[in-house]
Coordinates of C-alpha atoms in Angstrom, one line a residue:
M1082 CA 85.3 111.5 97.3
R1083 CA 83.6 108.1 97.2
T1084 CA 85.3 105.6 95.1
Y1085 CA 83.9 102.6 93.2
A1086 CA 85.3 100.3 95.9
D1087 CA 83.6 102.4 98.6
A1088 CA 80.3 102.1 96.7
E1089 CA 80.7 98.4 96.3
A1090 CA 81.5 97.9 100.0
G1091 CA 78.6 100.1 100.9
R1092 CA 76.2 98.0 98.9
H1093 CA 77.5 94.9 100.5
W1094 CA 77.0 96.2 104.0
R1095 CA 73.7 97.7 103.3
A1096 CA 72.4 94.4 102.2
T1097 CA 73.9 92.6 105.2
V1098 CA 72.4 95.1 107.6
A1099 CA 69.0 94.8 106.0
A1100 CA 69.2 91.0 106.1
A1101 CA 70.2 91.0 109.8
Q1102 CA 67.3 93.3 110.6
A1103 CA 65.0 90.8 108.9
G1104 CA 66.3 88.0 111.2
D1105 CA 69.0 86.4 109.0
R1106 CA 71.5 84.8 111.4
Q1107 CA 74.2 84.5 108.8
A1108 CA 74.0 88.2 108.1
L1109 CA 74.0 89.1 111.8
D1110 CA 77.1 86.9 112.2
E1111 CA 78.9 88.6 109.4
L1112 CA 77.8 92.0 110.6
V1113 CA 79.2 91.5 114.1
A1114 CA 82.4 89.8 112.9
G1115 CA 83.0 92.5 110.2
W1116 CA 82.6 95.5 112.5
L1117 CA 84.1 94.2 115.7
P1118 CA 87.7 95.2 114.7
L1119 CA 86.5 98.8 114.1
V1120 CA 84.8 99.0 117.5
Y1121 CA 87.8 97.4 119.2
N1122 CA 90.2 99.9 117.7
I1123 CA 88.0 102.9 118.7
V1124 CA 87.5 101.8 122.2
G1125 CA 91.1 100.4 122.7
R1126 CA 92.7 103.6 121.5
A1127 CA 90.3 105.9 123.4
L1128 CA 91.0 104.0 126.7
N1129 CA 94.6 103.1 125.7
G1130 CA 94.2 99.4 126.4
H1131 CA 92.6 99.9 129.9
A1132 CA 91.1 96.8 131.5
D1133 CA 87.6 98.2 130.8
V1134 CA 88.2 97.9 127.0
D1135 CA 86.6 94.5 126.7
D1136 CA 83.6 95.5 128.8
V1137 CA 83.0 98.7 126.7
V1138 CA 83.4 96.7 123.4
Q1139 CA 80.9 94.1 124.7
E1140 CA 78.4 96.8 125.7
T1141 CA 78.7 98.6 122.4
M1142 CA 78.1 95.4 120.3
L1143 CA 75.3 94.3 122.7
R1144 CA 73.5 97.6 122.3
A1145 CA 74.0 97.6 118.5
V1146 CA 72.5 94.1 118.2
D1147 CA 69.7 94.9 120.6
N1148 CA 68.8 98.1 118.7
L1149 CA 69.5 97.0 115.2
G1150 CA 65.8 97.0 114.4
S1151 CA 65.5 100.7 115.2
L1152 CA 68.1 101.7 112.6
R1153 CA 66.0 103.2 109.8
D1154 CA 68.6 103.5 107.1
P1155 CA 71.1 100.6 106.6
D1156 CA 73.5 103.0 104.9
S1157 CA 74.0 104.8 108.2
F1158 CA 75.1 101.7 110.1
R1159 CA 78.7 102.7 110.4
P1160 CA 78.2 106.2 111.9
W1161 CA 75.4 104.8 114.1
L1162 CA 77.7 102.0 115.4
V1163 CA 80.6 104.5 116.0
A1164 CA 78.2 106.8 117.9
I1165 CA 77.1 104.0 120.1
A1166 CA 80.8 103.2 120.9
M1167 CA 81.6 106.8 121.8
R1168 CA 78.5 107.0 124.1
Q1169 CA 79.7 103.9 125.9
I1170 CA 83.2 105.4 126.3
R1171 CA 81.8 108.6 127.7
D1172 CA 79.4 106.7 130.0
R1173 CA 82.3 104.7 131.3
A1174 CA 84.3 107.8 132.0
R1175 CA 81.4 109.3 134.0
R1176 CA 80.9 106.1 136.1
R1177 CA 84.6 105.9 137.1
T1178 CA 86.5 108.2 139.3
A1179 CA 90.3 108.7 138.8
T1180 CA 91.0 106.5 141.8
R1181 CA 89.0 103.7 140.6
L1182 CA 90.5 103.9 137.2
D1183 CA 93.9 103.4 138.6
E1184 CA 92.7 100.5 140.8
S1185 CA 91.1 98.8 137.8
A1186 CA 93.9 99.5 135.3
A1187 CA 95.5 96.7 133.3
P1188 CA 97.8 94.4 135.3
E1189 CA 101.4 95.5 135.7
G1190 CA 103.5 94.3 132.8
S1191 CA 100.5 94.0 130.3
A1192 CA 100.6 96.0 127.1
D1193 CA 98.6 99.2 126.7
F1194 CA 97.0 99.9 123.3
A1195 CA 99.9 102.0 122.1
E1196 CA 102.2 99.0 122.6
L1197 CA 99.7 96.7 121.0
T1198 CA 99.5 99.0 118.0
V1199 CA 103.3 99.0 117.6
L1200 CA 103.7 95.2 118.1
R1201 CA 100.7 93.9 116.1
L1202 CA 101.1 96.3 113.1
Q1203 CA 104.9 96.0 113.3
L1204 CA 105.3 99.8 113.3
E1205 CA 108.8 101.3 113.1
G1206 CA 110.4 104.8 113.0
Q1207 CA 108.0 107.7 113.1
R1208 CA 104.9 105.6 112.8
R1209 CA 106.0 103.9 116.1
E1210 CA 106.6 107.3 117.6
V1211 CA 103.0 108.4 116.8
A1212 CA 101.5 105.3 118.4
E1213 CA 103.6 105.8 121.5
A1214 CA 102.8 109.5 121.7
V1215 CA 99.1 108.7 122.3
R1216 CA 99.9 107.7 125.9
W1217 CA 100.6 111.4 126.6
L1218 CA 97.1 112.7 125.6
D1219 CA 94.3 113.4 128.0
D1220 CA 91.2 111.1 128.0
E1221 CA 89.1 113.5 125.9
D1222 CA 91.8 113.9 123.4
R1223 CA 92.3 110.2 123.1
Q1224 CA 88.7 109.7 122.4
L1225 CA 88.7 112.1 119.5
L1226 CA 92.1 110.7 118.3
S1227 CA 90.6 107.2 118.2
L1228 CA 88.2 108.5 115.5
W1229 CA 90.7 110.8 113.7
W1230 CA 93.2 108.0 113.5
L1231 CA 90.6 105.9 111.7
E1232 CA 89.6 108.8 109.5
V1233 CA 93.1 109.3 108.3
A1234 CA 93.5 105.5 107.8
G1235 CA 90.4 105.6 105.5
E1236 CA 88.0 103.8 107.9
L1237 CA 85.8 106.8 108.8
T1238 CA 84.7 110.0 107.1
R1239 CA 84.9 113.4 108.7
R1240 CA 81.1 113.6 108.6
E1241 CA 81.0 110.3 110.5
L1242 CA 83.6 111.5 113.0
A1243 CA 81.6 114.7 113.7
A1244 CA 78.3 112.7 114.1
A1245 CA 79.9 110.3 116.5
V1246 CA 81.1 113.1 118.7
G1247 CA 77.9 115.0 118.4
I1248 CA 79.4 118.3 117.0
S1249 CA 79.4 120.1 113.6
R1250 CA 82.0 119.4 111.0
Q1251 CA 83.4 122.9 111.5
H1252 CA 83.8 122.3 115.3
A1253 CA 85.2 118.9 114.6
A1254 CA 87.9 120.5 112.4
V1255 CA 88.9 122.8 115.2
R1256 CA 89.1 120.0 117.8
V1257 CA 91.0 117.7 115.5
Q1258 CA 93.5 120.4 114.9
R1259 CA 94.0 120.9 118.6
V1260 CA 94.5 117.2 119.1
K1261 CA 97.0 117.1 116.3
E1262 CA 99.0 119.9 117.9
R1263 CA 99.1 118.1 121.3
L1264 CA 100.0 114.8 119.5
E1265 CA 103.0 116.6 117.8
V1266 CA 104.1 117.9 121.3
S1267 CA 103.8 114.3 122.6
R1268 CA 105.9 113.0 119.7
G1269 CA 108.6 115.4 120.7
I1270 CA 108.5 114.0 124.2
V1271 CA 108.8 110.4 122.9
R1272 CA 111.8 111.4 120.8
A1273 CA 113.4 113.3 123.7
L1274 CA 113.0 110.4 126.2
D1275 CA 114.7 108.1 123.7
G1276 CA 117.7 110.5 123.7
A1277 CA 120.5 111.1 126.0
C1278 CA 120.0 114.6 127.3
P1279 CA 121.6 114.8 130.8
D1280 CA 119.3 117.6 131.9
L1281 CA 116.2 115.6 130.9
R1282 CA 117.5 112.6 132.8
E1283 CA 117.8 114.8 135.9
L1284 CA 114.4 116.3 135.4
T1285 CA 112.7 112.9 135.0
A1286 CA 114.4 111.4 138.0
R1287 CA 111.3 112.3 140.1
W1288 CA 108.9 111.0 137.4
N1289 CA 107.1 107.8 138.1
G1290 CA 107.1 106.8 134.4
R1291 CA 103.3 107.2 134.0
P1292 CA 102.4 109.8 131.2
D1293 CA 100.0 112.5 132.3
S1294 CA 99.2 116.1 131.4
V1295 CA 101.3 117.6 134.2
W1296 CA 104.4 115.9 133.0
R1297 CA 103.5 116.5 129.4
K1298 CA 103.6 120.3 130.0
R1299 CA 106.7 120.1 132.1
L1300 CA 108.7 118.0 129.5
A1301 CA 107.4 120.2 126.7
R1302 CA 108.7 123.3 128.4
H1303 CA 112.1 121.6 128.7
I1304 CA 112.2 120.5 125.1
R1305 CA 111.3 124.0 123.8
G1306 CA 114.3 125.5 125.7
C1307 CA 116.8 122.7 125.2
G1308 CA 119.1 122.7 122.3
Y1309 CA 119.8 119.0 122.6
C1310 CA 116.2 117.8 122.8
G1311 CA 114.9 120.3 120.3
D1312 CA 117.5 119.4 117.7
T1313 CA 115.6 117.1 115.3
R1314 CA 118.0 115.8 112.8
E1315 CA 115.4 113.7 111.0
T1316 CA 112.6 115.4 109.0
V1317 CA 109.4 115.0 111.1
V1318 CA 106.6 113.7 108.9
P1319 CA 103.1 115.0 109.8
A1320 CA 101.1 112.3 111.7
E1321 CA 98.3 112.2 109.1
R1322 CA 100.8 111.2 106.4
L1323 CA 102.2 108.5 108.5
L1324 CA 98.8 107.0 109.3
V1325 CA 97.4 106.9 105.8
G1326 CA 96.5 103.4 104.9
I1327 CA 97.6 101.9 108.3
A1328 CA 95.7 98.8 109.2
L1329 CA 93.3 98.3 112.1
V1330 CA 94.9 96.6 115.1
P1331 CA 93.7 93.0 115.0
V1332 CA 91.3 91.8 117.7
P1333 CA 93.3 89.6 120.0
V1334 CA 93.2 85.9 119.6
G1335 CA 90.9 84.5 122.3
F1336 CA 88.9 87.7 122.6
T1337 CA 85.5 86.7 123.8
L1338 CA 82.4 88.6 122.8
S1339 CA 79.3 87.8 124.9
L1340 CA 76.1 89.2 123.5
G1341 CA 72.8 88.6 125.2
L1342 CA 70.3 88.2 122.4
G1343 CA 66.6 88.2 122.8
G1344 CA 63.4 88.0 120.7
K1345 CA 63.7 88.0 117.0
T1346 CA 67.5 88.3 116.8
A1347 CA 68.0 85.4 119.2
A1348 CA 65.8 83.2 117.1
A1349 CA 67.8 84.2 114.0
V1350 CA 71.0 83.2 115.7
T1351 CA 69.9 79.7 116.2
G1352 CA 68.8 79.3 112.6
S1353 CA 70.8 78.5 109.5
A1354 CA 74.6 77.9 109.1
S1355 CA 77.0 80.7 109.9
V1356 CA 79.6 82.4 107.7
G1357 CA 82.3 83.3 110.2
W1358 CA 81.4 81.1 113.2
S1359 CA 81.1 77.4 113.1
A1360 CA 77.5 76.1 112.7
K1361 CA 78.4 73.3 115.0
V1362 CA 79.4 75.7 117.7
L1363 CA 76.4 78.0 117.2
G1364 CA 74.2 74.9 117.4
A1365 CA 75.2 74.7 121.1
L1366 CA 72.9 77.7 121.7
T1367 CA 69.9 75.4 121.5
K1368 CA 71.3 73.0 124.0
P1369 CA 70.9 73.4 127.8
A1370 CA 74.7 73.3 128.4
V1371 CA 77.8 75.3 128.0
A1372 CA 80.1 74.3 125.0
V1373 CA 83.7 75.3 124.6
T1374 CA 85.2 75.0 121.2
A1375 CA 87.8 76.9 119.0
G1376 CA 88.6 79.1 121.9
A1377 CA 85.1 80.4 122.4
T1378 CA 82.3 79.7 124.9
L1379 CA 78.6 79.6 124.1
A1380 CA 76.0 79.1 126.7
A1381 CA 72.3 78.4 126.2
G1382 CA 69.6 80.7 127.5
G1383 CA 70.3 83.9 125.6
V1384 CA 74.1 84.2 125.9
Y1385 CA 75.9 84.5 122.6
V1386 CA 79.7 84.4 122.7
A1387 CA 81.5 85.3 119.5
V1388 CA 84.0 82.8 118.2
H1389 CA 87.0 84.9 117.1
P1390 CA 89.2 82.1 115.8
P1391 CA 88.2 81.2 112.2
E1392 CA 85.9 78.5 111.0
D1393 CA 87.7 75.2 110.8
P1394 CA 91.0 76.4 112.1
P1395 CA 94.0 74.2 111.7
P1396 CA 95.2 72.5 114.9
R1397 CA 98.3 73.8 116.5
T1398 CA 100.5 70.8 115.8
T1399 CA 104.1 70.3 114.7
T1400 CA 103.2 70.3 111.1
V1401 CA 104.2 72.6 108.3
P1402 CA 102.0 73.4 105.3
T1403 CA 103.7 73.2 101.9
A1404 CA 102.7 73.7 98.4
A1405 CA 102.2 70.0 98.1
A1406 CA 100.0 70.0 101.1
T1407 CA 97.5 72.2 99.3
T1408 CA 96.7 69.5 96.7
A1409 CA 94.1 66.9 97.4
G1410 CA 94.4 65.2 100.8
P1411 CA 95.7 66.5 104.1
R1412 CA 96.1 70.2 104.5
R1413 CA 99.6 70.1 105.8
A1414 CA 102.7 67.9 105.6
P1415 CA 104.0 66.4 108.8
V1416 CA 107.4 67.3 110.1
P1417 CA 109.3 64.1 111.1
T1418 CA 110.8 65.7 114.2
P1419 CA 110.4 69.1 116.0
S1420 CA 113.8 70.1 114.8
A1421 CA 113.2 69.3 111.1
A1422 CA 113.2 72.4 109.0
P1423 CA 110.6 73.0 106.4
S1424 CA 111.9 72.7 102.9
A1425 CA 112.8 76.0 101.3
S1426 CA 111.4 74.7 98.1
A1427 CA 108.2 72.8 98.7
S1428 CA 107.7 69.4 97.1
A1429 CA 106.3 69.3 93.6
S1430 CA 102.9 67.7 93.2
A1431 CA 101.4 65.7 90.3
S1432 CA 99.7 68.9 89.2
P1433 CA 101.0 70.4 86.0
S1434 CA 103.6 73.1 86.4
P1435 CA 103.1 76.6 84.8
S1436 CA 105.4 75.5 82.0
A1437 CA 103.0 72.7 81.1
T1438 CA 100.2 75.2 80.7
R1439 CA 102.0 78.0 78.9
K1440 CA 101.1 76.6 75.5
A1441 CA 97.4 76.9 76.3
E1442 CA 95.4 79.8 75.0
Y1443 CA 94.7 82.8 77.2
G1444 CA 92.5 81.6 80.0
S1445 CA 94.8 79.0 81.5
V1446 CA 95.2 79.2 85.2
V1447 CA 98.6 80.1 86.8
D1448 CA 98.0 78.4 90.1
A1449 CA 98.9 74.8 89.3
V1450 CA 100.9 73.9 92.4
D1451 CA 104.6 74.0 91.4
K1452 CA 108.0 73.7 93.1
A1453 CA 109.7 76.8 94.3
P1454 CA 113.0 77.5 92.5
D1455 CA 116.2 77.0 94.5
P1456 CA 117.3 80.1 96.4
D1457 CA 120.3 80.8 94.1
T1458 CA 118.4 80.4 90.8
P1459 CA 118.2 83.7 88.9
P1460 CA 114.8 84.4 87.2
G1461 CA 114.2 84.1 83.5
A1462 CA 113.8 87.2 81.2
L1463 CA 110.8 89.4 82.0
P1464 CA 109.0 90.4 78.8
H1465 CA 108.3 94.2 78.6
R1466 CA 104.6 94.8 78.0
P1467 CA 103.2 98.3 77.0
E1468 CA 102.5 100.4 80.2
P1469 CA 100.6 103.6 79.4
G1470 CA 99.5 103.5 83.0
I1471 CA 97.1 102.1 85.6
T1472 CA 94.5 104.0 87.7
S1473 CA 93.4 102.6 91.0
T1474 CA 90.4 103.5 93.1
G1475 CA 92.6 102.9 96.1
G1476 CA 95.2 105.4 95.0
A1477 CA 98.9 104.8 94.8
H1478 CA 98.8 102.4 97.8
A1479 CA 95.5 100.6 98.7
V1480 CA 95.6 98.6 101.9
M1481 CA 92.8 96.0 102.3
N1482 CA 92.4 94.1 105.5
H1483 CA 88.8 93.2 105.8
R1484 CA 86.3 91.0 104.0
G1485 CA 84.6 93.1 101.3
D1486 CA 87.4 95.6 100.9
A1487 CA 88.0 96.2 97.1
V1488 CA 90.0 98.2 94.6
T1489 CA 89.3 98.6 90.9
L1490 CA 92.2 98.8 88.5
S1491 CA 91.9 100.3 85.0
G1492 CA 94.2 100.9 82.1
R1493 CA 97.2 99.0 80.9
G1494 CA 100.2 98.3 83.0
Y1495 CA 101.7 96.4 86.0
V1496 CA 100.2 96.0 89.4
L1497 CA 101.8 94.7 92.6
V1498 CA 99.8 92.8 95.2
R1499 CA 101.7 92.4 98.4
W1500 CA 100.7 89.9 101.0
Q1501 CA 100.8 90.3 104.8
I1502 CA 100.0 87.0 106.6
S1503 CA 99.4 87.3 110.3
P1504 CA 98.8 83.7 111.7
R1505 CA 100.0 84.7 115.2
Y1506 CA 96.8 86.7 115.5
R1507 CA 94.4 84.4 113.6
S1508 CA 95.4 81.2 111.9
G1509 CA 93.2 79.1 109.7
S1510 CA 92.0 78.5 106.2
L1511 CA 92.8 81.3 103.7
V1512 CA 90.1 82.4 101.2
P1513 CA 92.2 84.2 98.6
P1514 CA 91.0 87.5 97.1
S1515 CA 89.0 87.3 93.9
W1516 CA 89.3 89.3 90.6
T1517 CA 85.8 90.2 89.3
G1518 CA 84.2 92.2 86.5
L1519 CA 87.1 91.6 84.2
K1520 CA 87.0 93.6 81.0
G1521 CA 90.0 92.8 78.8
K1522 CA 92.8 90.7 80.1
L1523 CA 94.6 90.0 83.3
F1524 CA 98.0 88.2 83.4
H1525 CA 100.2 87.0 86.3
V1526 CA 103.7 88.1 85.2
A1527 CA 106.0 87.4 88.1
S1528 CA 106.5 86.6 91.8
G1529 CA 109.0 88.4 94.0
G1530 CA 109.6 90.0 97.4
G1531 CA 112.6 87.8 98.1
R1532 CA 110.6 84.9 99.4
R1533 CA 107.7 82.5 99.0
M1534 CA 105.3 82.6 102.0
D1535 CA 106.2 79.0 102.9
D1536 CA 109.9 79.8 103.1
P1537 CA 111.5 79.5 106.6
T1538 CA 111.5 82.7 108.6
S1539 CA 113.4 81.7 111.7
T1540 CA 116.8 80.4 112.6
T1541 CA 115.6 79.1 115.9
D1542 CA 112.2 77.6 115.1
A1543 CA 112.4 75.0 112.4
T1544 CA 108.6 75.0 111.9
A1545 CA 108.3 78.7 111.3
T1546 CA 107.4 80.0 107.8
G1547 CA 105.7 83.0 106.5
M1548 CA 102.4 81.0 106.9
G1549 CA 102.9 80.5 110.6
S1550 CA 104.5 78.0 113.0
A1551 CA 103.8 75.0 115.2
A1552 CA 103.4 77.4 118.1
T1553 CA 101.0 79.8 116.5
G1554 CA 99.2 77.7 114.0
Y1555 CA 99.2 78.1 110.2
T1556 CA 97.5 79.9 107.5
V1557 CA 96.4 77.2 105.0
L1558 CA 95.6 77.6 101.4
P1559 CA 92.7 75.7 99.7
A1560 CA 93.6 72.4 98.1
G1561 CA 95.2 72.9 94.7
T1562 CA 96.0 76.6 95.2
Q1563 CA 99.5 77.9 94.3
Q1564 CA 101.5 79.2 97.3
M1565 CA 101.8 83.0 97.3
W1566 CA 105.0 84.9 97.3
Q1567 CA 105.5 88.1 99.3
N1568 CA 105.0 90.2 96.2
E1569 CA 102.8 89.0 93.3
Y1570 CA 102.9 91.0 90.0
F1571 CA 100.1 91.2 87.5
Y1572 CA 99.5 92.9 84.2
V1573 CA 96.1 94.5 83.6
D1574 CA 94.9 95.4 80.1
G1575 CA 91.3 96.7 80.7
S1576 CA 89.7 96.8 84.1
V1577 CA 89.1 94.5 87.0
T1578 CA 88.2 94.6 90.7
L1579 CA 90.2 92.8 93.4
T1580 CA 88.2 92.0 96.5
V1581 CA 89.4 90.6 99.9
N1582 CA 87.5 87.5 100.9
E1583 CA 89.0 87.0 104.3
R1584 CA 87.0 84.7 106.6
G1585 CA 89.4 82.2 108.2
A1586 CA 93.0 83.4 108.4
D1587 CA 94.1 86.9 109.3
Y1588 CA 95.7 88.5 106.3
G1589 CA 95.9 91.8 104.3
V1590 CA 96.9 92.8 100.9
S1591 CA 98.4 96.1 99.6
V1592 CA 97.8 97.0 96.0
F1593 CA 100.2 99.3 94.1
P1594 CA 100.1 100.4 90.5
S1595 CA 103.7 99.5 89.4
T1596 CA 106.1 99.5 86.5
W1597 CA 108.2 97.0 84.5
D1598 CA 111.3 98.5 86.0
A1599 CA 110.0 98.0 89.6
V1600 CA 109.1 94.4 88.8
E1601 CA 112.5 93.7 87.2
K1602 CA 114.4 95.3 90.2
D1603 CA 112.4 93.2 92.6
I1604 CA 112.8 89.8 91.0
V1605 CA 116.6 90.1 90.3
T1606 CA 117.3 91.0 93.9
G1607 CA 118.4 87.7 95.4
P1608 CA 120.7 85.9 97.8
P1609 CA 123.8 88.1 97.1
E1610 CA 121.7 91.0 98.4
G1611 CA 120.4 89.1 101.4
A1612 CA 117.0 88.0 100.2
V1613 CA 115.8 84.4 100.7
R1614 CA 115.5 83.8 96.9
Y1615 CA 115.4 85.4 93.5
G1616 CA 112.0 86.1 92.0
L1617 CA 110.1 83.9 89.5
V1618 CA 109.0 85.0 86.0
R1619 CA 105.8 83.5 84.6
D1620 CA 105.1 85.9 81.7
T1621 CA 106.0 84.6 78.3
G1622 CA 105.0 87.8 76.5
G1623 CA 102.1 86.1 74.7
D1624 CA 98.5 85.1 75.3
D1625 CA 99.7 81.8 76.7
T1626 CA 100.7 83.7 79.9
P1627 CA 98.7 82.3 82.8
V1628 CA 95.9 84.2 84.5
P1629 CA 95.1 84.0 88.3
Q1630 CA 92.7 81.7 90.0
Y1631 CA 89.5 83.3 91.3
V1632 CA 89.0 85.5 88.3
T1633 CA 85.7 86.1 86.4
R1634 CA 84.2 88.5 84.0
D1635 CA 81.0 88.4 86.1
T1636 CA 80.3 90.6 89.1
P1637 CA 78.8 88.2 91.7
A1638 CA 77.0 89.5 94.8
D1639 CA 79.6 87.6 96.9
P1640 CA 83.1 87.6 95.3
A1641 CA 84.1 84.8 97.6
T1642 CA 82.0 82.5 95.4
V1643 CA 84.2 82.9 92.4
A1644 CA 85.3 79.5 91.1
Q1645 CA 88.8 78.4 92.2
T1646 CA 89.9 77.3 88.8
S1647 CA 88.6 80.1 86.7
R1648 CA 88.3 80.2 82.9
V1649 CA 88.1 83.6 81.4

């Protein structure tokens, strides 16, 4: 069932594809940057991180760019692109023999895609088990799984999956079921190998440690007849339930995408300013030289190399951004020495605190930069607003990781927006999500999650916070924007759409319809229970309660253009 958010995202990409076909370089830039993670995940999982992944991704995106003009219906761009990726995966399999595959495999000690999935998405428990079980599937099964995984995660539809493989939906259902059965067998193998069965240790003494179909069948036979390995004390959750809403594995930092562009598209690339890639860097395309900047290389003469790091990324220096650093002036406050720890409560700025704006009528902005409370300061009383209930187009748990992802909330009640900042994959300037099409009222009621995002996160690295570290770089808020907490709670009385505007830093948000009881429980959980700090209550119970930045009653074509200091 298509949701409002799906429709909005579809309209956005339809317009972007059409503009790129017409020669708009900015649209082409956004198109490639927006869909590269999907292609990378399909190819990476199908080839399980093989050394050929980069080449297949390159070839897929090259063919998509070269043939974009032949796409008749912009609405079909996603299945068209996925089909191109699957053809390149199959072509690569036909070109390579098993011997050559082994010879060209990833260097010893490097991570395969299963390991990357676990590490980059921080998977634990049975989700980790599913990711590691993929190693035991045959090449053909992994190809289909790369699509089914994304279908379950909400990135593809069953119709698109079937079209990409070139089979009917009925046949796709049969093949997916077979892959799921083999995946469950493989999960059992992963569990058993983590156990301490003496018979299994003896059986695997002759195994070289490389998963393959022969050993999968051999180990599966042992597990079926072994009371120790077959004794699952934990309820095994079906894979599709574990994968719902899981994020795409981020494209690695430093990933280089070289696209040879010609004709009309190449001319478009050297035109106006770029969205995701620096105009200064793209300008190098017109010069007879090779330029290296922001981790990317661009060469003149028709070679177009994608800049994966964000526009205007922060330098990797020994500096730590604080709430004060987001006011006018430098983006981050210097750390006097490498061993100096960032302050748990960032310095207050000259901007008015929320208490100074609470006497204003509805329409005041919550995000005046303020000082974080001390870790042992309990929160104030949380007013209890009416909560008949909230409906969400993203369901009970909407996960949004990409620019243009959106969810519409309607009704009356509490909503949790949970932040996941990943500067180790992509640091840079953060463009916060925007609230658009507001009908009624929207309040910011509390902050929780046990920490603010600029709280220290390491006992060994004094520069490390939830926003990054000196070693990885930082996610940096726009000047004057209030620092986020891990959990931010809002109250909706009407309807509003929240849209992710990610361009610079790598981040995601999860959106949950919530309750007053859940908010209260979160914010009163503090240091005695092991959290960094108690929560912070902003709700006064009246119309002087602050509202978020980046909120408007309008529905702009690009939600990223919503004013930072909104008045509603």
